[in-house]
Amino acid sequence: MKLDINLTMTYKTKRINHSMRLLAPMIQRPRGTRDFAPAEMHRRRQVEGAMREACERAGFGEVLTPTFEHSELFTLRSGQAVIDEMYVFRDKGDREMALRPEITASVIRFYVNELSNMPKPLKLYYVGNCFRYENPQSGRYREFFQLGAELIGSKNPETDAEAIALAVNCIRAAGLETFAVRIGHIGILKSLVKQEIKEDDVAAEVLRMIDKEDFDALGDMFDAKALPRKLFDKITAIAETRGGMDVLDNLDKSEATAYLKEVFETLKLYGIDDCSVDLGIVRGLDYYTGMVFEIDAPKLGAEKQIMGGGSYTLSELFGGEPVFSTGFAIGIDRVMLALEAEKKPTEYMPLDAYVVPTDDDMRKYAFGLVSRLRSQGVRADVDLMRRNLSKNLKYASSVGARYAVIVGKEEMSKRSVTLRDMKTGEQKLVLADEVSTVILSAGR
Ligand code: HAM
């Protein structure tokens, strides 16, 4: 009886300790960031891999730049909107640093620092995380991922067409079927606004409103600042110029419209003939000077822009010789959302084989076998929890193993194993030496 009481007390004490541990506040990840579980990482890596391959096939080489830079790199020309959203901090040496809000400025800094003697055009691509203190929502995060490319040292319609073609091919390679490519020329609106509006901050605000397509607010601003109504009408007419290539014929002939026509003609030669003109593209970043382009996935809601890019000059701001560049960045997170909206994700089967010993005597043999399978290129795992056969089969199915490799005394006496197809439940006896060949030849 006494013993019983003691046992109960110990049990209760343990329970209290356990619940006290549960009461500790759970630490959550920062707002606007995400954790990615293995199934999702697998899908992301597949998509990323396909886009990387498209870059390599077009002669682009991968670069990697730091996640943080001197904040000046971005404040020099990225524009107020990006500066307002930047994660800025002082390091222990009291230097002002920023988590990169984008990667183009870093690539051009790298070019100026170390690559300016490389043969032109220099074709570089990158994959990395970026940080912007935005209002998080679906498709808009504070940490997000970009795959981008920069074509440095060439300025002509063919170069811009090459960049657009690569962006399109990356998105096709990712497997997305429905997307719309819009191409414009920032020079048309920028030169008009800057020529007519002398105050730089007012001109920048006008461009920002055009970028947000907030023409009501733009009209109010024109009234408040007594800016000419004629200019407003001209700006809105240009910004609303959208459609096939022929819409360019409705505009006054200019260098910019002739240039865009050549871009469209070259794209046709690349087999890309479904792009449209959109002269309202202003882009959120300030460094663009000529052709600008964006790609939307219409199935996404408000955050449907999956890619943005254009031609620009930045090198002279970072202490280099002026050099023309064209580039783009694809929002990997938004591509993933667009793919999900388009089709069911494929089943995630991370293991080819899960080795199951039928009893304790077979465990040593199971470890030897799993090691052999791994060295032969099979993604294999083995029971580490000393479970019985039926629990092991349940586990194999729940972790997405294609086959269970059952090793028992009887099978061993025949130098064999039982191979169980986890989807169909079909079982067959296979020589132990041939398991990897059978599994690998079945394909994944
Ligand atoms: P961006 O338009 O600012 O351009 O970003 C490129 C893409 O990144 C966007 O089209 C979008 O898909 C994705 N993105 C941007 N912000 C977020 C966010 N908060 N959450 C999720 N995705 C986001 C640039 O960054 C330029 N550096 C592109 C470039 C390269 N221009 C010339 N070269």
Coordinates of C-alpha atoms and ligand atoms in Angstrom, one line a residue, residues 102-104 126 132 134 139-141 144 146 149-150 283 285 287-288 305-310 312 327-331 333-334, ligand 1:
E102 CA 17.9 42.5 -54.0
I103 CA 21.1 41.1 -55.7
T104 CA 21.7 43.2 -58.8
Y126 CA 22.5 33.9 -59.0
R132 CA 12.5 43.6 -47.4
E134 CA 7.1 44.6 -46.2
G139 CA 3.3 35.9 -52.0
R140 CA 4.8 38.9 -50.1
Y141 CA 7.4 38.0 -47.5
F144 CA 12.1 35.8 -50.0
Q146 CA 15.2 35.2 -56.1
A149 CA 20.6 37.0 -64.2
E150 CA 22.7 39.9 -65.3
R283 CA 9.5 49.2 -61.8
L285 CA 13.8 50.1 -58.4
Y287 CA 18.3 52.2 -61.7
Y288 CA 16.5 51.3 -64.9
Q305 CA 4.3 39.5 -60.6
I306 CA 6.7 36.6 -60.7
M307 CA 9.5 38.4 -62.4
G308 CA 10.9 41.9 -63.0
G309 CA 13.8 43.3 -64.9
G310 CA 15.2 45.6 -67.5
Y312 CA 20.2 49.8 -66.4
G327 CA 18.9 41.6 -66.1
F328 CA 16.0 40.2 -64.3
A329 CA 15.0 38.4 -61.1
I330 CA 12.4 35.8 -60.7
G331 CA 10.6 35.5 -57.3
D333 CA 8.3 31.8 -53.9
R334 CA 5.7 33.3 -56.2
Ligands
HAM1 P1 12.0 43.2 -58.2 O1 10.9 43.4 -59.1 O2 12.1 44.1 -57.0 O3 13.4 43.3 -59.0 O4 12.0 41.7 -57.7 C1 12.0 40.7 -58.6 C2 10.9 39.6 -58.2 O5 11.1 39.2 -56.8 C3 9.5 40.2 -58.2 O6 9.0 40.2 -59.5 C4 8.8 39.2 -57.2 O7 8.4 38.1 -57.9 C5 9.9 38.9 -56.2 N1 9.7 39.6 -55.0 C6 10.0 40.9 -54.7 N2 9.6 41.3 -53.5 C7 9.1 40.2 -52.9 C8 8.6 39.8 -51.6 N3 8.5 40.7 -50.6 N4 8.1 38.6 -51.4 C9 8.2 37.6 -52.4 N5 8.7 37.9 -53.6 C10 9.1 39.1 -53.9 C11 14.6 43.1 -58.5 O8 14.9 42.7 -57.4 C12 15.7 43.5 -59.5 N6 17.0 43.2 -58.9 C13 15.6 42.6 -60.8 C14 16.6 42.9 -61.8 C15 17.7 42.2 -62.0 N7 16.7 44.0 -62.6 C16 17.8 43.9 -63.3 N8 18.4 42.9 -63.0

